[in-house]
Each structure stands twice: as structure tokens, then as C-alpha cells.
GROMACS .gro file of N, CA, C and O in nm:
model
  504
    1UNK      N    1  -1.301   1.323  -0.821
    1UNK     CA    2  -1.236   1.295  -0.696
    1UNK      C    3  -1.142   1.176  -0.715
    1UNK      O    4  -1.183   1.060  -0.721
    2UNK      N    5  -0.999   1.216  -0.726
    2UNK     CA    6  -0.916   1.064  -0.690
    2UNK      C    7  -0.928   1.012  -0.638
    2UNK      O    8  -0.975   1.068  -0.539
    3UNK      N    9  -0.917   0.875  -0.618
    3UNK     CA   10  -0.867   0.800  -0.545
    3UNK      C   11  -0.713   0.705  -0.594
    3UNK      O   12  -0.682   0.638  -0.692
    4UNK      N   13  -0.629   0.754  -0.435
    4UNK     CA   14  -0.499   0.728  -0.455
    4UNK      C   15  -0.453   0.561  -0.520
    4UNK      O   16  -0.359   0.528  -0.592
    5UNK      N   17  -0.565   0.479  -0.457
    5UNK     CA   18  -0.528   0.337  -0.482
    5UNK      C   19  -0.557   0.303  -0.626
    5UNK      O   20  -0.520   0.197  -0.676
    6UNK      N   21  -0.599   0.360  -0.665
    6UNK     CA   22  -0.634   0.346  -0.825
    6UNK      C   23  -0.594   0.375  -0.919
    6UNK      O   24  -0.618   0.487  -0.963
    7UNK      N   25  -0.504   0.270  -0.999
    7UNK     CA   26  -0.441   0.351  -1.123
    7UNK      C   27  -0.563   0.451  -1.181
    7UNK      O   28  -0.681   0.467  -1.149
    8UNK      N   29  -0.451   0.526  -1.308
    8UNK     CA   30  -0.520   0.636  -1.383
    8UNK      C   31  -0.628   0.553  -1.484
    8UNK      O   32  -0.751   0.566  -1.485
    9UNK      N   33  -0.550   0.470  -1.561
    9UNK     CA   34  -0.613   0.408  -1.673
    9UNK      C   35  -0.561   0.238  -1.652
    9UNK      O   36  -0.455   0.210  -1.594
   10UNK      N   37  -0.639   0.153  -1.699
   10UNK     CA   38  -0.619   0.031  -1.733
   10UNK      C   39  -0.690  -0.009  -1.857
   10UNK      O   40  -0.793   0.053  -1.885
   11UNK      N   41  -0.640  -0.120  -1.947
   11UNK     CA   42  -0.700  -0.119  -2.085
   11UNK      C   43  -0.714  -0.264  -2.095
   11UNK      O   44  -0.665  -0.351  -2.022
   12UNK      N   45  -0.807  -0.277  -2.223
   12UNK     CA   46  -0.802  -0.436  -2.212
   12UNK      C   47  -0.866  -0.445  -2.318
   12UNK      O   48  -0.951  -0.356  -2.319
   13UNK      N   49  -0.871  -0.528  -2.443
   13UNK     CA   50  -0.916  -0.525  -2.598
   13UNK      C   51  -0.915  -0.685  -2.622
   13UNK      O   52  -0.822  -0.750  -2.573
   14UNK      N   53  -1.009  -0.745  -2.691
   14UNK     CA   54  -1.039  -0.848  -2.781
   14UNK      C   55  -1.107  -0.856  -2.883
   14UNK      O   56  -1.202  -0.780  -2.903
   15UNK      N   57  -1.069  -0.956  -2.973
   15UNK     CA   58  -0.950  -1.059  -2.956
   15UNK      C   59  -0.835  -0.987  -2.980
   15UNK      O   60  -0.824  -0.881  -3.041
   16UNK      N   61  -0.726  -1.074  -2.911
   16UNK     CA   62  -0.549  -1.062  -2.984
   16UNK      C   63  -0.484  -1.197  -3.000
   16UNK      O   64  -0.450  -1.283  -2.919
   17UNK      N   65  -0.477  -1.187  -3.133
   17UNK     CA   66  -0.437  -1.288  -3.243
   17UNK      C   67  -0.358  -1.224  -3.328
   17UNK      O   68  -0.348  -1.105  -3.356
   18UNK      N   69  -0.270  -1.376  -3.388
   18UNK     CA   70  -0.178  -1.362  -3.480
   18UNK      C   71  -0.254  -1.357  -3.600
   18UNK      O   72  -0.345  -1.435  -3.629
   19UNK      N   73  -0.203  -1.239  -3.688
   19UNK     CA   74  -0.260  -1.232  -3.846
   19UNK      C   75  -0.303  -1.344  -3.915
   19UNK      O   76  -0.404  -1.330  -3.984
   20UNK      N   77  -0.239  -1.471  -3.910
   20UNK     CA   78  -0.271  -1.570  -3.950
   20UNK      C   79  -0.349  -1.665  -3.898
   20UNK      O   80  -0.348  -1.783  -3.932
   21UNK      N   81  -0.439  -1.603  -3.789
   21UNK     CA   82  -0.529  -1.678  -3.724
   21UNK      C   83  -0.663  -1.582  -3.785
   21UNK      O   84  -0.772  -1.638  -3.802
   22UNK      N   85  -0.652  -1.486  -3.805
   22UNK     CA   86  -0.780  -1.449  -3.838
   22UNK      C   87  -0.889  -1.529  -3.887
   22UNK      O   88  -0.996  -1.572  -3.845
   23UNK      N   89  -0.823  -1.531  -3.987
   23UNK     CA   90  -0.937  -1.642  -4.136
   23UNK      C   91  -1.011  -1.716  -4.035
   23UNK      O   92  -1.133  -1.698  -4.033
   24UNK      N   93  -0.950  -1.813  -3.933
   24UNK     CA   94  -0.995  -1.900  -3.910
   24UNK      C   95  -1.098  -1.864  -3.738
   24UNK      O   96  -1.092  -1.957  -3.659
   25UNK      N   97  -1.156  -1.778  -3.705
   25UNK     CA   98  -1.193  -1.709  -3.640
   25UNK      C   99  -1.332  -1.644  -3.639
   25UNK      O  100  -1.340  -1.538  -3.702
   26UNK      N  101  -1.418  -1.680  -3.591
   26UNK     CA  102  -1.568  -1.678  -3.546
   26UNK      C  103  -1.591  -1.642  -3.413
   26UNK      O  104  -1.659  -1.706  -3.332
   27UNK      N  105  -1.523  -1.520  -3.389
   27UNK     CA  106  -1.612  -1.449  -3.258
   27UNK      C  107  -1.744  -1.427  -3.269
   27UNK      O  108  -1.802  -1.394  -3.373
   28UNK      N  109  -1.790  -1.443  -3.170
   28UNK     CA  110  -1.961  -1.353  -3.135
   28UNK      C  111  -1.989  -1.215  -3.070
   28UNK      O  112  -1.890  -1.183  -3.005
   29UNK      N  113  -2.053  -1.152  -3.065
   29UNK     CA  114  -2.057  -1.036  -2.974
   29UNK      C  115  -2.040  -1.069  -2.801
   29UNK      O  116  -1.961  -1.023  -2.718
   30UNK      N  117  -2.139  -1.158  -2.791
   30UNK     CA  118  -2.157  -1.233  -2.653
   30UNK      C  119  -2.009  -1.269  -2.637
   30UNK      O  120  -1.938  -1.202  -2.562
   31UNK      N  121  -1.966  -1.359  -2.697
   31UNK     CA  122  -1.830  -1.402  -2.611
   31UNK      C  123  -1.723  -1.292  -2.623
   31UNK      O  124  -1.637  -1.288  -2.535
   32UNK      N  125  -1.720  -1.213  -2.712
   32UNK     CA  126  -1.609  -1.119  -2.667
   32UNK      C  127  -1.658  -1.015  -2.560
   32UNK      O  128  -1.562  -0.964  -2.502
   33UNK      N  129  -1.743  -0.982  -2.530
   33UNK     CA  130  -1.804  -0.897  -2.419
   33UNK      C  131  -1.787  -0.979  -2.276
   33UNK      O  132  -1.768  -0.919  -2.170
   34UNK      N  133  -1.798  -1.142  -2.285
   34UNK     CA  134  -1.778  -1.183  -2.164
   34UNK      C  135  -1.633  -1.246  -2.140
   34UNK      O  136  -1.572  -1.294  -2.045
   35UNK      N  137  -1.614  -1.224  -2.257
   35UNK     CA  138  -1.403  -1.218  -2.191
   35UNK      C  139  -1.350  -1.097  -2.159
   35UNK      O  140  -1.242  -1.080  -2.102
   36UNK      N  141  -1.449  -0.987  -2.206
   36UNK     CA  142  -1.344  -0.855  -2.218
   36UNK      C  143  -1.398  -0.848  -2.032
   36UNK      O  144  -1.303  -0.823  -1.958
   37UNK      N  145  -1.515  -0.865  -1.969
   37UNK     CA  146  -1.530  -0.898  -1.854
   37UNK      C  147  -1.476  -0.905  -1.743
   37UNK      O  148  -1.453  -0.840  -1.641
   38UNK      N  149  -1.447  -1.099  -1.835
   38UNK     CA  150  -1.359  -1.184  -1.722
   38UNK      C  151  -1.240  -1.113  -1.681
   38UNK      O  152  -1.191  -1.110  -1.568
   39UNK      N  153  -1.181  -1.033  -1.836
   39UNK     CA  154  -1.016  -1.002  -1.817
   39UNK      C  155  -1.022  -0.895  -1.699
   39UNK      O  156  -0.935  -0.906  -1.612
   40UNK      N  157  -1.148  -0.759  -1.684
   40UNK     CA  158  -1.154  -0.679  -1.620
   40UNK      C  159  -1.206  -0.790  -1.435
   40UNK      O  160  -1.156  -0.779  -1.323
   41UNK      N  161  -1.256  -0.830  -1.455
   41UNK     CA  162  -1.271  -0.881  -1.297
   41UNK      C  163  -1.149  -0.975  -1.242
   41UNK      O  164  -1.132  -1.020  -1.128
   42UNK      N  165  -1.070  -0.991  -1.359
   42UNK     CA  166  -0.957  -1.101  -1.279
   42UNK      C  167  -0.818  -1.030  -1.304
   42UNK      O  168  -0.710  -1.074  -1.266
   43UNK      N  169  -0.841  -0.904  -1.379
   43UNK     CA  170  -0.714  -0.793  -1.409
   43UNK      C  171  -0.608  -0.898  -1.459
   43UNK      O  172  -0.499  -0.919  -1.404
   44UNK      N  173  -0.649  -0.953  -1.557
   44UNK     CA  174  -0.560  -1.001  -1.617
   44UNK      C  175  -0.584  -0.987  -1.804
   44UNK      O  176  -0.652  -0.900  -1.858
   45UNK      N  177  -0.526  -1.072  -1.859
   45UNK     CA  178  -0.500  -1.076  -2.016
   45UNK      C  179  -0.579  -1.181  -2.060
   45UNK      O  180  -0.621  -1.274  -1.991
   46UNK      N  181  -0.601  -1.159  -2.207
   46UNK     CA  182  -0.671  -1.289  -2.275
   46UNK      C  183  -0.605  -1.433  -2.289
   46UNK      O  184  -0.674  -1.524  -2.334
   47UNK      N  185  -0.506  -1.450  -2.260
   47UNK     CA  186  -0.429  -1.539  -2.238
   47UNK      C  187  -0.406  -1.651  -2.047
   47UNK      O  188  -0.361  -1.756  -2.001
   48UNK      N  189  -0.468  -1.541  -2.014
   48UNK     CA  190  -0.421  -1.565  -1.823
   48UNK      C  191  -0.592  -1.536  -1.811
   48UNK      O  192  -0.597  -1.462  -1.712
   49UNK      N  193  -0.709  -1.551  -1.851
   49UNK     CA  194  -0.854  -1.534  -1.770
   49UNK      C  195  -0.842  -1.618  -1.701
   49UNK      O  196  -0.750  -1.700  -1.697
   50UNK      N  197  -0.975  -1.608  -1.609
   50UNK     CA  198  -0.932  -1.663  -1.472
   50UNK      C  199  -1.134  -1.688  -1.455
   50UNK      O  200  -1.207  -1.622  -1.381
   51UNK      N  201  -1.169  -1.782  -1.533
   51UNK     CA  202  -1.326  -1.806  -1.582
   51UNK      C  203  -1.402  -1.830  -1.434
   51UNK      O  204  -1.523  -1.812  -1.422
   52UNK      N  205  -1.304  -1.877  -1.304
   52UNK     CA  206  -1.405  -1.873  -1.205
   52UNK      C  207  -1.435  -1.747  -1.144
   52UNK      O  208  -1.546  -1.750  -1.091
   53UNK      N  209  -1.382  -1.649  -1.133
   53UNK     CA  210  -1.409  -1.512  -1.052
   53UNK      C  211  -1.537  -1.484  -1.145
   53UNK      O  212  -1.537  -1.476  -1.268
   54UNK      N  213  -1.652  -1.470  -1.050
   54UNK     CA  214  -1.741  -1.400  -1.093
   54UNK      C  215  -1.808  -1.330  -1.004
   54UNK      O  216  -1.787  -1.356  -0.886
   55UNK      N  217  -1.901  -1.226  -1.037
   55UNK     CA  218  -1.958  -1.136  -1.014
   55UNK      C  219  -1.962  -1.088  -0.824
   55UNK      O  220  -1.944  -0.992  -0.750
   56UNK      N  221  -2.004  -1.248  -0.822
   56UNK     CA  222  -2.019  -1.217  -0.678
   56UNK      C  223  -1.893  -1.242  -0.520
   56UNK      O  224  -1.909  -1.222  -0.399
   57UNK      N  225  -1.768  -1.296  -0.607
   57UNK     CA  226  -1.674  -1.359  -0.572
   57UNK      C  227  -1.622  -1.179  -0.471
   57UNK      O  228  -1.688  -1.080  -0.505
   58UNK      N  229  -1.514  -1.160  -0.363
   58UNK     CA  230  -1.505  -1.086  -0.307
   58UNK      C  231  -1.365  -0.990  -0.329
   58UNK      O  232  -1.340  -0.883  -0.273
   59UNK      N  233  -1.281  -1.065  -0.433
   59UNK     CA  234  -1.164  -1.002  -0.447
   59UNK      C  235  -1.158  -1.040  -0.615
   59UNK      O  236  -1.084  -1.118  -0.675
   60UNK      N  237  -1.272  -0.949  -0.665
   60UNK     CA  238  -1.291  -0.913  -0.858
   60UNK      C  239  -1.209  -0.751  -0.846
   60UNK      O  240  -1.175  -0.673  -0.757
   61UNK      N  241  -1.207  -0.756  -0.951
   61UNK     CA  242  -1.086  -0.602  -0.920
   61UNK      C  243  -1.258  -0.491  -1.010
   61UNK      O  244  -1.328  -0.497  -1.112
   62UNK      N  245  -1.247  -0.417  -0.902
   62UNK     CA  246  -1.360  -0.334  -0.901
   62UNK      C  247  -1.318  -0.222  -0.980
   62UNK      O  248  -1.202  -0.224  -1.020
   63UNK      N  249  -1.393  -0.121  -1.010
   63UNK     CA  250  -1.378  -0.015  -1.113
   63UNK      C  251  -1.481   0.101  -1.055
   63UNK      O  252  -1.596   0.099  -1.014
   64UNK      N  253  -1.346   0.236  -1.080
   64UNK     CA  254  -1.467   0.354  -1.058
   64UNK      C  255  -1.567   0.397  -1.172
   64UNK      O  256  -1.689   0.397  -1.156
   65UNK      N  257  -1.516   0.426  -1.268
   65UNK     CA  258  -1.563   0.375  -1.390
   65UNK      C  259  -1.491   0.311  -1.565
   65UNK      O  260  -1.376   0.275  -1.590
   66UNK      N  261  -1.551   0.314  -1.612
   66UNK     CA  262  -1.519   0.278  -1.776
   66UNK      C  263  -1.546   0.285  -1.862
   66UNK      O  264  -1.669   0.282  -1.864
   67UNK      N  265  -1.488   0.298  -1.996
   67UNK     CA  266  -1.536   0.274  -2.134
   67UNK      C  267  -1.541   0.167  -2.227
   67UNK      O  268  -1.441   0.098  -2.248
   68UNK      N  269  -1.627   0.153  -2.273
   68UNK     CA  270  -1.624   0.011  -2.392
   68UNK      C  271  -1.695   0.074  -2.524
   68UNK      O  272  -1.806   0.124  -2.543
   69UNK      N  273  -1.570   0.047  -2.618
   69UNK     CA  274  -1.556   0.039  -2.754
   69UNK      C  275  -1.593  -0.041  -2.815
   69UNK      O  276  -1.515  -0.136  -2.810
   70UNK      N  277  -1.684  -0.061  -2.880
   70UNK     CA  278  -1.701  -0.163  -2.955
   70UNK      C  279  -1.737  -0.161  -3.124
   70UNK      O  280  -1.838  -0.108  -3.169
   71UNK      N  281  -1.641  -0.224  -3.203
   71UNK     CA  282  -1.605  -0.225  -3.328
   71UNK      C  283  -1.632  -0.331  -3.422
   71UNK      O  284  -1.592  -0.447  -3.405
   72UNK      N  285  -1.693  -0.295  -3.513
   72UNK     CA  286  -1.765  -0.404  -3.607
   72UNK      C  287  -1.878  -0.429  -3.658
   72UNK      O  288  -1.945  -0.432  -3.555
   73UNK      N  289  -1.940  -0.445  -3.729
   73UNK     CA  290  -2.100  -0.511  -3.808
   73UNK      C  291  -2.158  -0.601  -3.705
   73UNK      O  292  -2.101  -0.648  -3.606
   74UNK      N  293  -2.302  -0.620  -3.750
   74UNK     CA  294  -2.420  -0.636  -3.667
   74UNK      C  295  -2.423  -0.609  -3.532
   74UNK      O  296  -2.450  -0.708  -3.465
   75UNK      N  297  -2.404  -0.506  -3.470
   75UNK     CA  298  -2.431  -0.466  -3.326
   75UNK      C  299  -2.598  -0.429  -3.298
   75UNK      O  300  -2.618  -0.353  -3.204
   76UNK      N  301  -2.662  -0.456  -3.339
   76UNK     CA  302  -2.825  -0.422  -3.341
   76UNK      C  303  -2.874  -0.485  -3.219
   76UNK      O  304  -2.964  -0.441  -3.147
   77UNK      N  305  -2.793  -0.611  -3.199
   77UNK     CA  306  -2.875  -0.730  -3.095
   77UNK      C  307  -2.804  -0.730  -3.000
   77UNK      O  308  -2.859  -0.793  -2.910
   78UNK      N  309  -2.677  -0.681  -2.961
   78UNK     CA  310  -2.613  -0.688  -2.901
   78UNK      C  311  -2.636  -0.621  -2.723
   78UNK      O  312  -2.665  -0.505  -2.691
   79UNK      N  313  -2.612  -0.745  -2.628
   79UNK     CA  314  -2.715  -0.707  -2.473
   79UNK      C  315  -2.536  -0.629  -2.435
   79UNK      O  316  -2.423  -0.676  -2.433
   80UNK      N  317  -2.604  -0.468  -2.408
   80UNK     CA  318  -2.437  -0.384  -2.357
   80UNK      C  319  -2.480  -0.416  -2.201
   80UNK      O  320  -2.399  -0.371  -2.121
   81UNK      N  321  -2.571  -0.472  -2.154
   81UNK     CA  322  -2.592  -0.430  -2.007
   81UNK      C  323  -2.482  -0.543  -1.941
   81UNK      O  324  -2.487  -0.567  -1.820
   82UNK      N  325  -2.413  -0.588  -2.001
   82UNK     CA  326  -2.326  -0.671  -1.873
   82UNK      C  327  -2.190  -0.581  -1.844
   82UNK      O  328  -2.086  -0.637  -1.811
   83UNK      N  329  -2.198  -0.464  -1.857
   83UNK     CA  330  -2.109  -0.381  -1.848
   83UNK      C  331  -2.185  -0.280  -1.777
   83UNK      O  332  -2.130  -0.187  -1.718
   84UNK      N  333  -2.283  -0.293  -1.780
   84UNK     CA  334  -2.393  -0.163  -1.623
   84UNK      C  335  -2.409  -0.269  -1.509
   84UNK      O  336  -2.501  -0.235  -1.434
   85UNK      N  337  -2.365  -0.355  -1.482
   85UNK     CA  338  -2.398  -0.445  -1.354
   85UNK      C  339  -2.322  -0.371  -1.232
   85UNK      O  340  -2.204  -0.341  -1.245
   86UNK      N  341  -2.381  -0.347  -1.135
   86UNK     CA  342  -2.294  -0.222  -1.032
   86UNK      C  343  -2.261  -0.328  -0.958
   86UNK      O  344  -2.281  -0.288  -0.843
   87UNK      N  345  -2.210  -0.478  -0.951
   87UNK     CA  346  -2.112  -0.536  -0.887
   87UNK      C  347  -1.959  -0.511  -0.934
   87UNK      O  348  -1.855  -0.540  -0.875
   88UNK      N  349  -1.976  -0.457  -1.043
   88UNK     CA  350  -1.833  -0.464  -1.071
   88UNK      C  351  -1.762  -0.294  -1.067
   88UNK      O  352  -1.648  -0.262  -1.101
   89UNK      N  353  -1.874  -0.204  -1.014
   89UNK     CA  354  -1.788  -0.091  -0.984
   89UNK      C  355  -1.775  -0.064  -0.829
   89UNK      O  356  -1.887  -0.079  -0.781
   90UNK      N  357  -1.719  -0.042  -0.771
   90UNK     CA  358  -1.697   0.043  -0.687
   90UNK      C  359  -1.787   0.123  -0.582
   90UNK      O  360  -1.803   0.242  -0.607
   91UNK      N  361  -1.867   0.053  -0.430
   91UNK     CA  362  -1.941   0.143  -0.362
   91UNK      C  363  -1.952   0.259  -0.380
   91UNK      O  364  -2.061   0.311  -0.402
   92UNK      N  365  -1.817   0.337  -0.376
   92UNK     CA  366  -1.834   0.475  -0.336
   92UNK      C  367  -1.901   0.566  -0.465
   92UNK      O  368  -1.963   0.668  -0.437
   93UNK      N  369  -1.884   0.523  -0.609
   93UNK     CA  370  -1.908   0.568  -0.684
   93UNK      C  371  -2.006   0.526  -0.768
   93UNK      O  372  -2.053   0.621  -0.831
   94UNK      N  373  -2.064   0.401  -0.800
   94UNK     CA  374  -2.153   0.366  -0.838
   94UNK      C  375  -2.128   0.303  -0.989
   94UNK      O  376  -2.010   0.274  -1.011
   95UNK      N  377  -2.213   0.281  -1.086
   95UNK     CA  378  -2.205   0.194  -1.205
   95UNK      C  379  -2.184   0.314  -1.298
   95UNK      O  380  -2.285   0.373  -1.337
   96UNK      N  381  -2.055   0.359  -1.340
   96UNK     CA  382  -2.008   0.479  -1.362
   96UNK      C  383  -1.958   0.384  -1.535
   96UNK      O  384  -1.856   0.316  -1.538
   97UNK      N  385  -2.050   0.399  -1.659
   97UNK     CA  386  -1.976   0.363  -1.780
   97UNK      C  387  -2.050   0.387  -1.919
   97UNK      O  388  -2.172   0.382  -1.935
   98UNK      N  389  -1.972   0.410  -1.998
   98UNK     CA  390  -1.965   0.493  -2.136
   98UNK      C  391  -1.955   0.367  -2.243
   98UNK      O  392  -1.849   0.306  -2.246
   99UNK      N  393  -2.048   0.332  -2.318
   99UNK     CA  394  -2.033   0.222  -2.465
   99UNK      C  395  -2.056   0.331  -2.572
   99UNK      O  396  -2.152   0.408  -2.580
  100UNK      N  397  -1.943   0.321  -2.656
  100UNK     CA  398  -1.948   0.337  -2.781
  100UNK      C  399  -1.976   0.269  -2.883
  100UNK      O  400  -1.951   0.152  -2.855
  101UNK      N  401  -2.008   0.277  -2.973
  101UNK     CA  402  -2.012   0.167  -3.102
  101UNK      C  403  -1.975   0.243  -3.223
  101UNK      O  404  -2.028   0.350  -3.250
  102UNK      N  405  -1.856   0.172  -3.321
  102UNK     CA  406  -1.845   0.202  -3.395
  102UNK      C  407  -1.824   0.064  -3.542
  102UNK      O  408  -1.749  -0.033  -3.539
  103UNK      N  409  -1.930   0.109  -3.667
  103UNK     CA  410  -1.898   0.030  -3.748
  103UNK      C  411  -1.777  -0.039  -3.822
  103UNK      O  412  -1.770  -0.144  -3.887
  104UNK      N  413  -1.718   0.021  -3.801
  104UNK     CA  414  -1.548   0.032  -3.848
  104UNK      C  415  -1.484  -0.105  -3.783
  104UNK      O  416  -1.502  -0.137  -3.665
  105UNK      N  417  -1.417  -0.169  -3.865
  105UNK     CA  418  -1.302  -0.296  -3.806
  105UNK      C  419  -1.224  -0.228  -3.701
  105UNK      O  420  -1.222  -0.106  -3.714
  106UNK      N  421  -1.178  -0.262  -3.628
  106UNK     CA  422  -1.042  -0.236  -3.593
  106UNK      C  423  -0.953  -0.390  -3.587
  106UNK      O  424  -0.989  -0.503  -3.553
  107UNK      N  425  -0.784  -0.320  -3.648
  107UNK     CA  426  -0.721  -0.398  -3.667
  107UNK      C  427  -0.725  -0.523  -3.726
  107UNK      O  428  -0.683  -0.636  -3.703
  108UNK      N  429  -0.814  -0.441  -3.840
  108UNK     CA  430  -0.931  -0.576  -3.908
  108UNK      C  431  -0.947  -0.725  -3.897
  108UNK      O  432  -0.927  -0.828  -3.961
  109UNK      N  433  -0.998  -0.679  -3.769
  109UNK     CA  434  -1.071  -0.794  -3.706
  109UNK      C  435  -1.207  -0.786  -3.716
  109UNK      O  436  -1.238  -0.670  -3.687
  110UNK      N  437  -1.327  -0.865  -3.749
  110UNK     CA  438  -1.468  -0.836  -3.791
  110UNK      C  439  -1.565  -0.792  -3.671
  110UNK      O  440  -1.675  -0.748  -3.705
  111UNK      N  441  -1.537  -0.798  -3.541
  111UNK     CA  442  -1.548  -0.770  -3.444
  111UNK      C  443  -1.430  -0.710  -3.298
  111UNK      O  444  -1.335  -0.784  -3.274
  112UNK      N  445  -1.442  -0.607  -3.228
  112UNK     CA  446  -1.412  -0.637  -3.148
  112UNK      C  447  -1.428  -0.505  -3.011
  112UNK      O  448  -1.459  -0.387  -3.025
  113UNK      N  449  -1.394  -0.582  -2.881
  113UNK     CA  450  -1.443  -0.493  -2.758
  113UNK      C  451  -1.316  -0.427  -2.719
  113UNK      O  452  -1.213  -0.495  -2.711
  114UNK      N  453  -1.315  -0.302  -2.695
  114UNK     CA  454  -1.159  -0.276  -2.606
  114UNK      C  455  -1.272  -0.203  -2.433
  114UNK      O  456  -1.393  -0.181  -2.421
  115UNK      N  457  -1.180  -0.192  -2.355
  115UNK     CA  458  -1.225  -0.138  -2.208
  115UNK      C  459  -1.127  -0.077  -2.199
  115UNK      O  460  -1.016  -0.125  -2.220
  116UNK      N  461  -1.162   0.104  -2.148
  116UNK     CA  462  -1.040   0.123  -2.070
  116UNK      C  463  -1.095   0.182  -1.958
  116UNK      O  464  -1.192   0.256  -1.978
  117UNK      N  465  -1.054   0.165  -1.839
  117UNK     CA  466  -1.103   0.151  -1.700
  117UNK      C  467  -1.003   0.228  -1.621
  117UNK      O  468  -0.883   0.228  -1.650
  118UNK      N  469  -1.064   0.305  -1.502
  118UNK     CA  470  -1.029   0.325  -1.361
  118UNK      C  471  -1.030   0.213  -1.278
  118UNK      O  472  -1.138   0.192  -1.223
  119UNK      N  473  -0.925   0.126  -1.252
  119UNK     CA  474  -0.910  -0.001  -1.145
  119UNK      C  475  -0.794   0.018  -1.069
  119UNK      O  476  -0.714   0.112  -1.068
  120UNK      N  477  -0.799  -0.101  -0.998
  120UNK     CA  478  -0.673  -0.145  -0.991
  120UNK      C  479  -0.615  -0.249  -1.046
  120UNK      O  480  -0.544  -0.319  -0.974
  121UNK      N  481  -0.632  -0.278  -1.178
  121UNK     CA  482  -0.603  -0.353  -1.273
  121UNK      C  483  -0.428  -0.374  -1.271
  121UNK      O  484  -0.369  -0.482  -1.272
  122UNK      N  485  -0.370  -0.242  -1.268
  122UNK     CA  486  -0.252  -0.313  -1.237
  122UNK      C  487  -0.172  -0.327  -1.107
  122UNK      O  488  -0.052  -0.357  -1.110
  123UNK      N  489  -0.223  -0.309  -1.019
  123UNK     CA  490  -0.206  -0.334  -0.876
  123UNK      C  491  -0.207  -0.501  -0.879
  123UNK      O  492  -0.310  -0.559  -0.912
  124UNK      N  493  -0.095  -0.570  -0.846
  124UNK     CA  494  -0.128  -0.728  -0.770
  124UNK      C  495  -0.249  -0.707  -0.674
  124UNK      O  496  -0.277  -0.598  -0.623
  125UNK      N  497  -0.348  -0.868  -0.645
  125UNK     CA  498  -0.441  -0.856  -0.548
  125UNK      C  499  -0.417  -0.919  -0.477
  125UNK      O  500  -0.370  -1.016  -0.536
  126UNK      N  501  -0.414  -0.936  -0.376
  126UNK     CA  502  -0.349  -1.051  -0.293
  126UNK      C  503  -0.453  -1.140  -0.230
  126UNK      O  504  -0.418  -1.236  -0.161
   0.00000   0.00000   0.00000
């Protein structure tokens, strides 16, 4: 069932860095899962998060549902449930989302999360 106010797709991936920042680069699972988050509740970029909107705040940009990718070594310990929290989807539809895991780098980076979401991610919020 559409809904008109809602883009089709919105996307959102971390980290994004310059090649020459890699080396020097120690993500965790935890913190890239709670930026890839932030970026989805404040519909913005890794560059523009917006660390106070949280969960319970009234204008987080909600989601019908989503997917999260996640790419890289040691995922064993890794908590996926901050991506089933049904504050961040959508009444009408509920905590609607899909985690993948795959061992594989991407963009050989040693870790990383992408989201791609039903929001209104690119809608301004006013």
C-alpha cells in the first residue's frame, strides 16, 4: 500500500571517507549502527547528524520500512536490535525491517552499515 507522502527509496551508508583516511580509522560496529541511525532520524548525512533528535523527540523522520546491510568481519556480537525499535517506524505499519550481513568489505572499508529506507528522508521537515 503507498503512501503518497513518502518517497520510494532513501539511502544512507557509513563511513564516507577520503581514501587517505582509511589507514587511520577504527570504526566499531556500535558506532556505525548509531550514526547510520542518527542520519535516518534526522534525514540527513554523515557530515550534517543532528546527535540530539532521539527516539522519542516528535519530528524524527519515521519509516515504513527498511534495510540494513551490513559489511565486514566480526559481526558475531553485534546488538541489530536498534534497528527493530518501532519508534522509528511509522504507526500505520509497524517495525517493518530486513538486516543482512555480509562478510565482504565494501569499498574496502573493514566495516560498514548502508540503510535503504521508505521515509521521508528527502522531504524538508519543518
Amino acid at each position: 500500500c503507498p503512501v503518497s507522502a513518502y518517497k520510494l527509496l532513501g539511502a544512507t551508508s557509513v563511513p564516507m571517507m577520503p581514501k587517505a583516511s582509511r589507514e587511520f580509522t577504527n570504526d566499531s560496529w556500535d558506532g556505525l549502527m548509531k550514526r547510520c541511525l542518527q542520519m535516518q532520524l534526522g534525514a540527513s548525512t554523515e557530515a550534517n547528524i543532528n546527535w540530539s533528535r532521539k527516539l522519542t523527540s516528535l519530528n524524527i523522520n519515521r519509516t515504513v520500512a527498511s534495510m540494513v546491510f551490513m559489511r565486514g568481519r566480526e559481526q558475531h556480537n553485534v546488538n541489530k536490535s536498534i534497528f527493530r525499535q518501532s519508534e522509528i517506524y511509522s504507526e500505520l505499519f509497524g517495525p517493518e525491517v530486513s538486516i543482512y550481513s555480509d562478510l565482504n568489505s565494501f569499498a574496502k572499508n573493514d566495516k560498514s552499515v548502508s540503510m535503504i529506507s521508505n521515509s521521508q528522508m528527502g522531504i524538508p521537515q519543518l
